Each structure stands twice: as structure tokens, then as C-alpha cells.
Amino acid sequence: MKYTAPTKQGYFGKYGGKFVPEILIPALEELEIAYEESLNDPIFQKEYHDLLEEYVGRPTKLTFANRLTDHYGRGKIYFKREDLCHTGAHKINNAIGQLLLARNMGKTRIIAETGAGQHGVATATACAKFGFECVIYMGAEDMERQKLNVDRMKLLGAEVRSVTSGSQTLKDATNEAIRDWVTNVENTFYIIGSVVGPHPYPLMTRNFHTVIGEETKEQLRHAEGRLPDYLVACVGGGSNAIGFFYPFIDDEDVKMIGIEAAGLGADTDQTAATLTIGSPGVLHGSLSYLLHDSEGQVQLAHSISAGLDYPGIGPEHSHLHDTKRVHYFGITDQQAMDAVKLTSEMEGIIPAIETAHAMAYLEKLMPLTQKDEVVVVNCSGRGDKDMKTISEWFS
Amino acid sequence: MITKQKSRVDACFERRSEDSKIMSLFITAGYPDLESTVDLILGFEKNGADIIELGMPFSDPLADGPTIQYASNVAIANGITMKKIFQMVKEVRKSSQIPIILMGYINPVLRYGIDEFCREAAECGADGLILPDSPPEESSLIADAAKNNNLDMIYLVAPNSTDARMKKVDELSSGFVYCVSVTGVTGARQGEEVARSVERFIGRVNQNVTKNPKLVGFGIKNHDDAFIISKQVDGFIVGSALIDAIRKNYPNNGWMDNVFSFVKELKHG
Ligand SMILES: Cc1ncc(COP(=O)(O)O)c(C=O)c1O
């Protein structure tokens, strides 16, 4: 059966929806209309695709990871190089798409949340390119561990607002961004950085990223003359993963694996492995798996990677988890950091710590593969922003 | 045939005289401590409150400003649970028939189990629910369970709600309709600013919300604000300003009496 989610109401199976205050409903309805119009607007589509090509640098390469392939001695490993996108991660595919929508809707002020800072940098970059006022909300802890990206956002002309509530990470930055949006909804567009939030954000953000999977399909047809056997991607909110997976979703023989951050271990309370140990709940506008206690209070997540340090997950991933179309596993801080080192040394690619979670799963996956099988890992971002954390870890 | 008993909320609005306003007060359950909530509610009633909105704290109250965020955090740190909230309502019911509306975010309710939550809320004497992050779009999740237990579902209208939406909210709501006077989080605006922008909005509300009584809230700080803003509706709601009054006085000697004076002043000037 062909995959058609979400429904008109924004449901992927039983997940999704619009759990937001009344004040935001008109804004979401306006956005739904603008987004739908953009799909059939050749001018919008051309402008977006031209920007992806001329400014973001797409298509990004598909690189054969020959030394890692030899290292494991089984199937062939390829990397889809989203780290080569302008600003250093996939996030800009979506930031530019949403910014064009905001402009067409006549909004003058842009806000966004950021964890790793990659979405914040991508949004600040798009705002600089188009001359928009830009406010980025970022947890105080994340500002510390992703300082390079804070400096980049400021240089790009954005105001970075430090969020000191809760765990001082991505969840709390998102709360503050939503509060800003509720207050300034008239002139403000909220560019959400992952496939989370109320409908139509999970749908829209997914579709701005499906270029990743479409290119991969085409590039692999060239390189191998066939479909991949495995796709592997890290999952924070889930935007790089769904953009990578979605074009293959009806190709039943393609196995898909999403990697969550297990932090210190999914059996500890220092984890962000939402699908592994969470249960359905509502956070930030949609119903999806969530880390929360028996009273429904959201738990503080933990991951060494700021971009995966989030107690929720996009609703479509909850659906794909329940239907088993995608399989999800956890990778710990330690395993991810080992993969940062291995990938750097063997492929000359320093991955973001988020991305390294996907790389780390190769340790488990590759011994199970056959020589003629093909594994593609989405290399969602580069690790420059993480050098401080990486140096400290290995010192 | 069993005739349905008139609800405490309906009775409250029927009792209202032309020249008075219904005063609904929001307080976070378990703030400033677990022991005071029941006494606060009973004292509010004695000092002029007509309805109580009892806040069910949530870790991520994204429609709330700093004041209610703070109260929620304190209450959670104090060890508030849904069972304790139900116990508080039960305790109030031993000596009071003031309508109690449970107000909070959908996640703790979902986690408790929608059917169990509605049944137990009704059994302990709660009268209705306000779930600000659960708009009419998502009402199917809880509407039946609420109805089966005679709990009023109260939805919100905002200045940017269309006329059609206001009509829909009126149709889905029972008890009253909550009119959010400004776009923003709770507690955000100054009284004067609210008063200026609110008139046109209330005009539209009165044209479109015809079935239910209407209470207006968000940003009301004192008696004058309250009476200017609620001129054309049935009454008003105060939340953040009340929490601020508690925060200013607690735990000084006589803090509760000072809070009750504030409440009396809100109603009677
Ligand atoms: C490089 C990189 N990969 C992955 C993520 C996780 O986000 P998502 O799951 O939406 O792709 C982030 C988020 O900041 C990121 O910067």
C-alpha cells in the first residue's frame, strides 16, 4: 500500500495534530494555505531550487567510504554528504524553504530555536541573505557547548537569546520560541528546525528535506545501478532522517534505521532515547513519543550532542516506529565519540557529534551485511562546531 | 426519567445580577505549598470569587508567562500530583459549592488516562476543564469522556479568531467561553494596553458567542482593569496578578490575609 501520511488534519497514524493555544490556530491555517500554494507555484519552486543549487551547493555528493568499507570487510558504505551544504549541515534546506514562505506571507520578523546551533546558523544565514530581522532562542547550556555557532549567528546579524529555564537546552529554547510566537504572531514567522511542532510543520519540514533522499537515489543508481539495502541516519527531532528516508518509503526492500541518542544508556535517566523508552504524549504542539514521568511531566533528556538532546521526536517517526517501517536504536555518548574519531581517521571527514551517532551504528550493522550489500549513512553535518567538546573528550 | 441536575457553573451565571460581574480566579494547585491550596480557595470564595480555575502544573507551560511558569515549577517541586489535586477538590467540596474548573495542559491528562481522569475529576467534584493547548481541532480526544462525566469543556477565543471560529467554539463549549483579551502569554501585558485593544474584540465575541456566558482574561492586574475590560461580558479572570500577590507575601506572617485583601479589592475596588 502506498504511503500517504499525513492526513489533512496532520496525523501520521495516531501521531501529530495541532496541540497549540487558540492564538496560533489562525497562524497555522494561514501557513497551511501559503504552503499548499507554494507547491503549485512554479516561481516559488524555481526560486527555492535555484537557491539550493547556487547558494546551498546542491546536489551534495555521495561519497564511497572505501577505508571504512575495508575496515568492516562486509557491505559497501556510502556517505550522503549533507555536511557539504553551506553552513555545514542539512538544516539549511528547510530554513531557506520556510524563509521564502515567510517572505511571501508578508512576515517581517523571523524566530527560531536551536540546539546544536546548526538550525540557528542556517536561519540566521537565510535571514542575512534576504534581509530579515532574526531572533534565535538557545539554551544556556547549548550556548556554552556550541559557542562557535553562537558567534557565527551573531556575526550573521541574528540576536541570540539565552534560555535559562528547565534543562537550558533545546526543549526549553523551543518553549521560549513558542512564547515569542504567541506574543508576536502578527508579524512573526517561526522557522521550526525539525519535523516537530504542530501541523503543517512536520509535513513541510519533511518535504523541504526530501531532496536528500531523492539525490541519494539518483546518485546510487549511477554508482551501483540499484537501490540501497540499508539507510542509516541520526534522529533528534528527525528532519535529516525523514528527508533521507522518505523517497524510499515505498521501496519495501530498502531497510531503514534511525539512531537516537542513548546518552549514558537507554537504561539510565541520562538519555534522549525517546522511541526506545518513551511513550505517547504531547509536547510542542504534536502528539508523539515523549520522555515523561508517571505524572506526565516532561523529563530532562541527556546527550553529549546538543542536536539530539531532546525528550521528544517528530510524529512521523513515532508512526514509522509503530508500523516498523523504520527501526530505531540507541547509541551512547561513548559510542558516538568513538565514531567521531574513527570516521575522522579513516575517511578524512570530521562528522558532527549528532551525525556520529549514525556512523557508530555501523559497528553493529556491518558484521550483519553481505559483501554485495550497500549501506548509505546520511552525513547530516560537519563537526567543526563540536571541536571544543571533542578535544575535551579525548584529552 | 432522570433530569440532569443543574451544573454549578450554570447556576453561578444564573445567579449573577445585572450590575455585578463574575470573578474567576486562577491558582496553581500546590503553589505556594501543598497545604495552602484548599484554604486559599475557601478564602477566595469568602472574599468574592465566584469560580475557581485550579491549575494542574506542567513542566513545559508554553502558553504561560514567567509568573505561572514559576508557580508551576514550585508546585512540581513541592510534589504535586493529579491524585493530590483531586484530593484538594474533594476537600473543598466538604464545605463549598464554588464551581471548580481544572485548567492545564493536555499531556498530564493524557498520561493519567482520559477516561480515568474525567471520571475521577467529576467524582471528586470538579465541574469543568480548560486545556489551552487542546483547541477545537483536537477536541475529539477528550470531548466524549468529559461529556459522559458532565464536565464542562471550556474553549478559548482570541483577538485573531475569525467570526466562524468563535461560533464553532461557542457550539463546542459548555459552561462559559474564555476570551483571551490579547495575543500573548499569560500575565504579559499592562492593564491599560489591554483595555484599549479589547473593545473591538469583545464586540465581535458578543456577536458570535451567543449560547454561552463569556469571561475575559489575560493581563488583568486590578479592579479597574477588570471592570473596564469586562463591561460587555459576564465577568473576568485573574491569574498571574493573583500569583504575584501570593509571591509577594508568602511566607510572611499573615500572608494569606494579605492575599485575601487583594482578592476583595479585585472584586469590590
Ligand atoms: C548535524 C546535525 N544532525 C542532526 C541533527 C538532529 O536534527 P534532526 O533529527 O532534525 O535531523 C542536528 C540538529 O541540530 C544537526 O545539527
PDB file of C-alpha atoms in Angstrom, chain B residues 11-222:
ATOM      1  CA  ALA B  11     -26.180  28.080  38.414  1.00  0.00           C
ATOM      2  CA  CYS B  12     -23.379  30.529  39.104  1.00  0.00           C
ATOM      3  CA  PHE B  13     -24.058  32.510  35.934  1.00  0.00           C
ATOM      4  CA  GLU B  14     -27.821  32.429  36.510  1.00  0.00           C
ATOM      5  CA  ARG B  15     -27.375  33.930  39.942  1.00  0.00           C
ATOM      6  CA  ARG B  16     -25.397  36.866  38.603  1.00  0.00           C
ATOM      7  CA  SER B  17     -27.263  40.148  38.930  1.00  0.00           C
ATOM      8  CA  GLU B  18     -27.183  42.682  36.100  1.00  0.00           C
ATOM      9  CA  ASP B  19     -24.886  45.065  37.936  1.00  0.00           C
ATOM     10  CA  SER B  20     -22.290  42.563  39.154  1.00  0.00           C
ATOM     11  CA  LYS B  21     -19.526  40.618  37.428  1.00  0.00           C
ATOM     12  CA  ILE B  22     -18.437  37.033  37.851  1.00  0.00           C
ATOM     13  CA  MET B  23     -14.906  36.866  39.193  1.00  0.00           C
ATOM     14  CA  SER B  24     -12.970  33.736  38.299  1.00  0.00           C
ATOM     15  CA  LEU B  25      -9.613  33.244  39.985  1.00  0.00           C
ATOM     16  CA  PHE B  26      -6.782  31.060  38.724  1.00  0.00           C
ATOM     17  CA  ILE B  27      -4.447  29.444  41.192  1.00  0.00           C
ATOM     18  CA  THR B  28      -1.815  26.794  40.608  1.00  0.00           C
ATOM     19  CA  ALA B  29      -2.536  23.682  42.684  1.00  0.00           C
ATOM     20  CA  GLY B  30       0.317  23.116  45.117  1.00  0.00           C
ATOM     21  CA  TYR B  31       1.558  26.709  44.991  1.00  0.00           C
ATOM     22  CA  PRO B  32       2.962  28.144  47.191  1.00  0.00           C
ATOM     23  CA  ASP B  33       2.753  24.855  49.111  1.00  0.00           C
ATOM     24  CA  LEU B  34       0.588  21.750  49.121  1.00  0.00           C
ATOM     25  CA  GLU B  35      -1.162  22.617  52.388  1.00  0.00           C
ATOM     26  CA  SER B  36      -2.438  26.084  51.465  1.00  0.00           C
ATOM     27  CA  THR B  37      -4.351  25.401  48.253  1.00  0.00           C
ATOM     28  CA  VAL B  38      -7.633  24.382  49.895  1.00  0.00           C
ATOM     29  CA  ASP B  39      -7.559  27.258  52.386  1.00  0.00           C
ATOM     30  CA  LEU B  40      -6.772  29.685  49.597  1.00  0.00           C
ATOM     31  CA  ILE B  41      -9.752  28.500  47.551  1.00  0.00           C
ATOM     32  CA  LEU B  42     -12.142  28.740  50.507  1.00  0.00           C
ATOM     33  CA  GLY B  43     -10.783  32.174  51.379  1.00  0.00           C
ATOM     34  CA  PHE B  44     -11.100  33.357  47.770  1.00  0.00           C
ATOM     35  CA  GLU B  45     -14.757  32.373  47.856  1.00  0.00           C
ATOM     36  CA  LYS B  46     -15.360  34.286  51.085  1.00  0.00           C
ATOM     37  CA  ASN B  47     -13.732  37.338  49.554  1.00  0.00           C
ATOM     38  CA  GLY B  48     -15.718  37.442  46.359  1.00  0.00           C
ATOM     39  CA  ALA B  49     -14.531  34.712  43.958  1.00  0.00           C
ATOM     40  CA  ASP B  50     -17.369  33.106  42.022  1.00  0.00           C
ATOM     41  CA  ILE B  51     -15.391  30.458  40.126  1.00  0.00           C
ATOM     42  CA  ILE B  52     -12.030  28.805  40.756  1.00  0.00           C
ATOM     43  CA  GLU B  53      -9.715  27.747  37.975  1.00  0.00           C
ATOM     44  CA  LEU B  54      -7.390  25.265  39.560  1.00  0.00           C
ATOM     45  CA  GLY B  55      -4.142  24.967  37.615  1.00  0.00           C
ATOM     46  CA  MET B  56      -2.719  21.499  37.054  1.00  0.00           C
ATOM     47  CA  PRO B  57       1.021  22.201  36.829  1.00  0.00           C
ATOM     48  CA  PHE B  58       3.006  21.124  33.779  1.00  0.00           C
ATOM     49  CA  SER B  59       6.760  21.149  33.251  1.00  0.00           C
ATOM     50  CA  ASP B  60       6.534  22.979  29.919  1.00  0.00           C
ATOM     51  CA  PRO B  61       3.748  25.567  30.112  1.00  0.00           C
ATOM     52  CA  LEU B  62       4.308  27.170  26.741  1.00  0.00           C
ATOM     53  CA  ALA B  63       1.269  29.457  26.834  1.00  0.00           C
ATOM     54  CA  ASP B  64       2.296  30.919  30.181  1.00  0.00           C
ATOM     55  CA  GLY B  65       4.479  33.840  31.103  1.00  0.00           C
ATOM     56  CA  PRO B  66       7.152  33.849  33.814  1.00  0.00           C
ATOM     57  CA  THR B  67       4.718  34.129  36.757  1.00  0.00           C
ATOM     58  CA  ILE B  68       2.725  30.980  36.080  1.00  0.00           C
ATOM     59  CA  GLN B  69       5.859  29.153  34.906  1.00  0.00           C
ATOM     60  CA  TYR B  70       7.333  29.932  38.285  1.00  0.00           C
ATOM     61  CA  ALA B  71       4.262  28.783  40.211  1.00  0.00           C
ATOM     62  CA  SER B  72       4.146  25.555  38.171  1.00  0.00           C
ATOM     63  CA  ASN B  73       7.787  24.817  38.890  1.00  0.00           C
ATOM     64  CA  VAL B  74       7.338  25.418  42.609  1.00  0.00           C
ATOM     65  CA  ALA B  75       4.251  23.192  42.703  1.00  0.00           C
ATOM     66  CA  ILE B  76       6.029  20.370  40.866  1.00  0.00           C
ATOM     67  CA  ALA B  77       8.999  20.702  43.222  1.00  0.00           C
ATOM     68  CA  ASN B  78       6.507  20.543  46.111  1.00  0.00           C
ATOM     69  CA  GLY B  79       5.433  17.135  44.824  1.00  0.00           C
ATOM     70  CA  ILE B  80       2.040  17.941  43.326  1.00  0.00           C
ATOM     71  CA  THR B  81       0.322  15.009  41.586  1.00  0.00           C
ATOM     72  CA  MET B  82      -3.002  14.567  39.861  1.00  0.00           C
ATOM     73  CA  LYS B  83      -4.249  12.472  42.787  1.00  0.00           C
ATOM     74  CA  LYS B  84      -3.350  15.275  45.193  1.00  0.00           C
ATOM     75  CA  ILE B  85      -5.209  17.772  43.026  1.00  0.00           C
ATOM     76  CA  PHE B  86      -8.312  15.570  43.102  1.00  0.00           C
ATOM     77  CA  GLN B  87      -7.933  15.309  46.865  1.00  0.00           C
ATOM     78  CA  MET B  88      -7.850  19.103  47.141  1.00  0.00           C
ATOM     79  CA  VAL B  89     -11.083  19.430  45.166  1.00  0.00           C
ATOM     80  CA  LYS B  90     -12.707  16.812  47.382  1.00  0.00           C
ATOM     81  CA  GLU B  91     -11.606  18.710  50.460  1.00  0.00           C
ATOM     82  CA  VAL B  92     -13.089  21.966  49.161  1.00  0.00           C
ATOM     83  CA  ARG B  93     -16.354  20.193  48.391  1.00  0.00           C
ATOM     84  CA  LYS B  94     -16.780  19.311  52.085  1.00  0.00           C
ATOM     85  CA  SER B  95     -17.701  22.918  52.768  1.00  0.00           C
ATOM     86  CA  SER B  96     -18.175  24.716  49.453  1.00  0.00           C
ATOM     87  CA  GLN B  97     -20.136  24.539  46.233  1.00  0.00           C
ATOM     88  CA  ILE B  98     -17.983  27.038  44.335  1.00  0.00           C
ATOM     89  CA  PRO B  99     -17.517  25.889  40.720  1.00  0.00           C
ATOM     90  CA  ILE B 100     -14.045  24.448  40.164  1.00  0.00           C
ATOM     91  CA  ILE B 101     -12.587  24.247  36.682  1.00  0.00           C
ATOM     92  CA  LEU B 102      -9.403  22.246  36.243  1.00  0.00           C
ATOM     93  CA  MET B 103      -7.036  24.077  33.945  1.00  0.00           C
ATOM     94  CA  GLY B 104      -3.833  22.797  32.429  1.00  0.00           C
ATOM     95  CA  TYR B 105      -2.010  21.240  29.528  1.00  0.00           C
ATOM     96  CA  ILE B 106      -3.177  18.096  27.841  1.00  0.00           C
ATOM     97  CA  ASN B 107      -0.125  15.913  28.497  1.00  0.00           C
ATOM     98  CA  PRO B 108      -0.628  15.207  32.210  1.00  0.00           C
ATOM     99  CA  VAL B 109      -4.291  14.444  31.441  1.00  0.00           C
ATOM    100  CA  LEU B 110      -3.359  12.061  28.626  1.00  0.00           C
ATOM    101  CA  ARG B 111      -0.802  10.395  30.823  1.00  0.00           C
ATOM    102  CA  TYR B 112      -3.344   9.870  33.585  1.00  0.00           C
ATOM    103  CA  GLY B 113      -5.725   8.352  31.051  1.00  0.00           C
ATOM    104  CA  ILE B 114      -8.511  10.485  29.609  1.00  0.00           C
ATOM    105  CA  ASP B 115     -11.390   8.319  30.825  1.00  0.00           C
ATOM    106  CA  GLU B 116      -9.980   7.804  34.310  1.00  0.00           C
ATOM    107  CA  PHE B 117      -9.138  11.475  34.565  1.00  0.00           C
ATOM    108  CA  CYS B 118     -12.629  12.671  33.626  1.00  0.00           C
ATOM    109  CA  ARG B 119     -14.341  10.116  35.849  1.00  0.00           C
ATOM    110  CA  GLU B 120     -12.227  10.875  38.905  1.00  0.00           C
ATOM    111  CA  ALA B 121     -12.333  14.638  38.342  1.00  0.00           C
ATOM    112  CA  ALA B 122     -16.111  14.506  38.262  1.00  0.00           C
ATOM    113  CA  GLU B 123     -16.318  12.167  41.266  1.00  0.00           C
ATOM    114  CA  CYS B 124     -14.264  14.482  43.437  1.00  0.00           C
ATOM    115  CA  GLY B 125     -16.458  17.427  42.498  1.00  0.00           C
ATOM    116  CA  ALA B 126     -14.715  19.279  39.689  1.00  0.00           C
ATOM    117  CA  ASP B 127     -17.047  20.976  37.203  1.00  0.00           C
ATOM    118  CA  GLY B 128     -15.125  21.502  34.006  1.00  0.00           C
ATOM    119  CA  LEU B 129     -11.890  21.612  32.073  1.00  0.00           C
ATOM    120  CA  ILE B 130      -9.816  24.214  30.280  1.00  0.00           C
ATOM    121  CA  LEU B 131      -6.932  22.795  28.247  1.00  0.00           C
ATOM    122  CA  PRO B 132      -5.357  25.728  26.412  1.00  0.00           C
ATOM    123  CA  ASP B 133      -3.147  23.547  24.205  1.00  0.00           C
ATOM    124  CA  SER B 134      -6.073  21.426  23.104  1.00  0.00           C
ATOM    125  CA  PRO B 135      -8.074  23.576  20.665  1.00  0.00           C
ATOM    126  CA  PRO B 136     -11.345  22.501  18.982  1.00  0.00           C
ATOM    127  CA  GLU B 137      -9.281  20.719  16.273  1.00  0.00           C
ATOM    128  CA  GLU B 138      -8.152  18.191  18.856  1.00  0.00           C
ATOM    129  CA  SER B 139     -11.318  18.108  20.941  1.00  0.00           C
ATOM    130  CA  SER B 140     -12.304  14.616  19.841  1.00  0.00           C
ATOM    131  CA  LEU B 141      -9.639  13.235  22.139  1.00  0.00           C
ATOM    132  CA  ILE B 142     -11.471  14.284  25.279  1.00  0.00           C
ATOM    133  CA  ALA B 143     -14.904  15.697  24.442  1.00  0.00           C
ATOM    134  CA  ASP B 144     -16.862  12.456  24.876  1.00  0.00           C
ATOM    135  CA  ALA B 145     -15.213  11.495  28.132  1.00  0.00           C
ATOM    136  CA  ALA B 146     -15.878  14.972  29.511  1.00  0.00           C
ATOM    137  CA  LYS B 147     -19.487  14.906  28.409  1.00  0.00           C
ATOM    138  CA  ASN B 148     -20.147  11.453  29.829  1.00  0.00           C
ATOM    139  CA  ASN B 149     -18.997  12.734  33.187  1.00  0.00           C
ATOM    140  CA  ASN B 150     -20.894  16.048  32.999  1.00  0.00           C
ATOM    141  CA  LEU B 151     -17.702  18.061  32.888  1.00  0.00           C
ATOM    142  CA  ASP B 152     -17.946  21.348  31.009  1.00  0.00           C
ATOM    143  CA  MET B 153     -15.371  21.764  28.239  1.00  0.00           C
ATOM    144  CA  ILE B 154     -14.381  25.389  28.028  1.00  0.00           C
ATOM    145  CA  TYR B 155     -12.612  26.556  24.875  1.00  0.00           C
ATOM    146  CA  LEU B 156     -10.888  29.842  24.220  1.00  0.00           C
ATOM    147  CA  VAL B 157     -11.343  32.609  21.699  1.00  0.00           C
ATOM    148  CA  ALA B 158      -8.605  35.134  20.939  1.00  0.00           C
ATOM    149  CA  PRO B 159      -8.476  38.530  19.189  1.00  0.00           C
ATOM    150  CA  ASN B 160      -7.275  36.833  15.995  1.00  0.00           C
ATOM    151  CA  SER B 161     -10.019  34.160  15.990  1.00  0.00           C
ATOM    152  CA  THR B 162     -12.297  34.551  12.981  1.00  0.00           C
ATOM    153  CA  ASP B 163     -16.049  35.011  13.393  1.00  0.00           C
ATOM    154  CA  ALA B 164     -16.589  31.468  12.123  1.00  0.00           C
ATOM    155  CA  ARG B 165     -14.186  30.123  14.722  1.00  0.00           C
ATOM    156  CA  MET B 166     -15.857  31.988  17.520  1.00  0.00           C
ATOM    157  CA  LYS B 167     -19.161  30.404  16.512  1.00  0.00           C
ATOM    158  CA  LYS B 168     -17.555  26.968  16.467  1.00  0.00           C
ATOM    159  CA  VAL B 169     -16.026  27.498  19.914  1.00  0.00           C
ATOM    160  CA  ASP B 170     -19.408  28.610  21.236  1.00  0.00           C
ATOM    161  CA  GLU B 171     -21.007  25.484  19.860  1.00  0.00           C
ATOM    162  CA  LEU B 172     -18.394  23.128  21.339  1.00  0.00           C
ATOM    163  CA  SER B 173     -18.148  24.817  24.733  1.00  0.00           C
ATOM    164  CA  SER B 174     -20.379  24.471  27.734  1.00  0.00           C
ATOM    165  CA  GLY B 175     -20.221  26.404  30.996  1.00  0.00           C
ATOM    166  CA  PHE B 176     -18.646  29.519  29.542  1.00  0.00           C
ATOM    167  CA  VAL B 177     -16.276  30.703  26.812  1.00  0.00           C
ATOM    168  CA  TYR B 178     -12.865  32.006  27.812  1.00  0.00           C
ATOM    169  CA  CYS B 179     -11.977  35.206  25.949  1.00  0.00           C
ATOM    170  CA  VAL B 180      -8.236  35.805  25.761  1.00  0.00           C
ATOM    171  CA  SER B 181      -8.014  39.586  25.621  1.00  0.00           C
ATOM    172  CA  VAL B 182      -4.593  39.905  23.973  1.00  0.00           C
ATOM    173  CA  THR B 183      -2.280  37.785  21.876  1.00  0.00           C
ATOM    174  CA  GLY B 184       0.483  36.723  24.191  1.00  0.00           C
ATOM    175  CA  VAL B 185       1.331  34.502  27.115  1.00  0.00           C
ATOM    176  CA  THR B 186      -0.415  34.813  30.470  1.00  0.00           C
ATOM    177  CA  GLY B 187       0.405  37.836  32.559  1.00  0.00           C
ATOM    178  CA  ALA B 188       2.286  39.595  29.810  1.00  0.00           C
ATOM    179  CA  ARG B 189       0.610  42.931  29.247  1.00  0.00           C
ATOM    180  CA  GLN B 190      -0.141  46.011  31.253  1.00  0.00           C
ATOM    181  CA  GLY B 191      -3.754  46.760  32.049  1.00  0.00           C
ATOM    182  CA  GLU B 192      -4.084  49.918  30.007  1.00  0.00           C
ATOM    183  CA  GLU B 193      -2.776  48.366  26.844  1.00  0.00           C
ATOM    184  CA  VAL B 194      -5.214  45.502  27.264  1.00  0.00           C
ATOM    185  CA  ALA B 195      -8.167  47.803  27.789  1.00  0.00           C
ATOM    186  CA  ARG B 196      -7.510  49.746  24.620  1.00  0.00           C
ATOM    187  CA  SER B 197      -7.314  46.761  22.295  1.00  0.00           C
ATOM    188  CA  VAL B 198     -10.062  44.747  23.846  1.00  0.00           C
ATOM    189  CA  GLU B 199     -13.209  46.659  22.926  1.00  0.00           C
ATOM    190  CA  ARG B 200     -13.408  45.709  19.288  1.00  0.00           C
ATOM    191  CA  PHE B 201     -12.629  42.113  20.138  1.00  0.00           C
ATOM    192  CA  ILE B 202     -15.387  41.894  22.729  1.00  0.00           C
ATOM    193  CA  GLY B 203     -17.792  43.401  20.231  1.00  0.00           C
ATOM    194  CA  ARG B 204     -17.071  40.532  17.858  1.00  0.00           C
ATOM    195  CA  VAL B 205     -17.274  37.991  20.657  1.00  0.00           C
ATOM    196  CA  ASN B 206     -20.741  39.227  21.583  1.00  0.00           C
ATOM    197  CA  GLN B 207     -21.893  38.886  18.001  1.00  0.00           C
ATOM    198  CA  ASN B 208     -20.614  35.351  17.617  1.00  0.00           C
ATOM    199  CA  VAL B 209     -20.710  33.727  21.031  1.00  0.00           C
ATOM    200  CA  THR B 210     -24.381  33.681  21.897  1.00  0.00           C
ATOM    201  CA  LYS B 211     -25.009  30.367  23.615  1.00  0.00           C
ATOM    202  CA  ASN B 212     -22.511  30.583  26.481  1.00  0.00           C
ATOM    203  CA  PRO B 213     -21.634  33.180  29.083  1.00  0.00           C
ATOM    204  CA  LYS B 214     -18.285  34.877  28.499  1.00  0.00           C
ATOM    205  CA  LEU B 215     -15.386  35.594  30.797  1.00  0.00           C
ATOM    206  CA  VAL B 216     -12.457  37.699  29.724  1.00  0.00           C
ATOM    207  CA  GLY B 217      -8.902  37.241  30.949  1.00  0.00           C
ATOM    208  CA  PHE B 218      -5.146  37.679  30.362  1.00  0.00           C
ATOM    209  CA  GLY B 219      -3.273  40.631  31.777  1.00  0.00           C
ATOM    210  CA  ILE B 220      -5.843  41.869  34.315  1.00  0.00           C
ATOM    211  CA  LYS B 221      -3.959  43.320  37.272  1.00  0.00           C
ATOM    212  CA  ASN B 222      -6.501  45.162  39.410  1.00  0.00           C
TER     213      ASN B 222
END
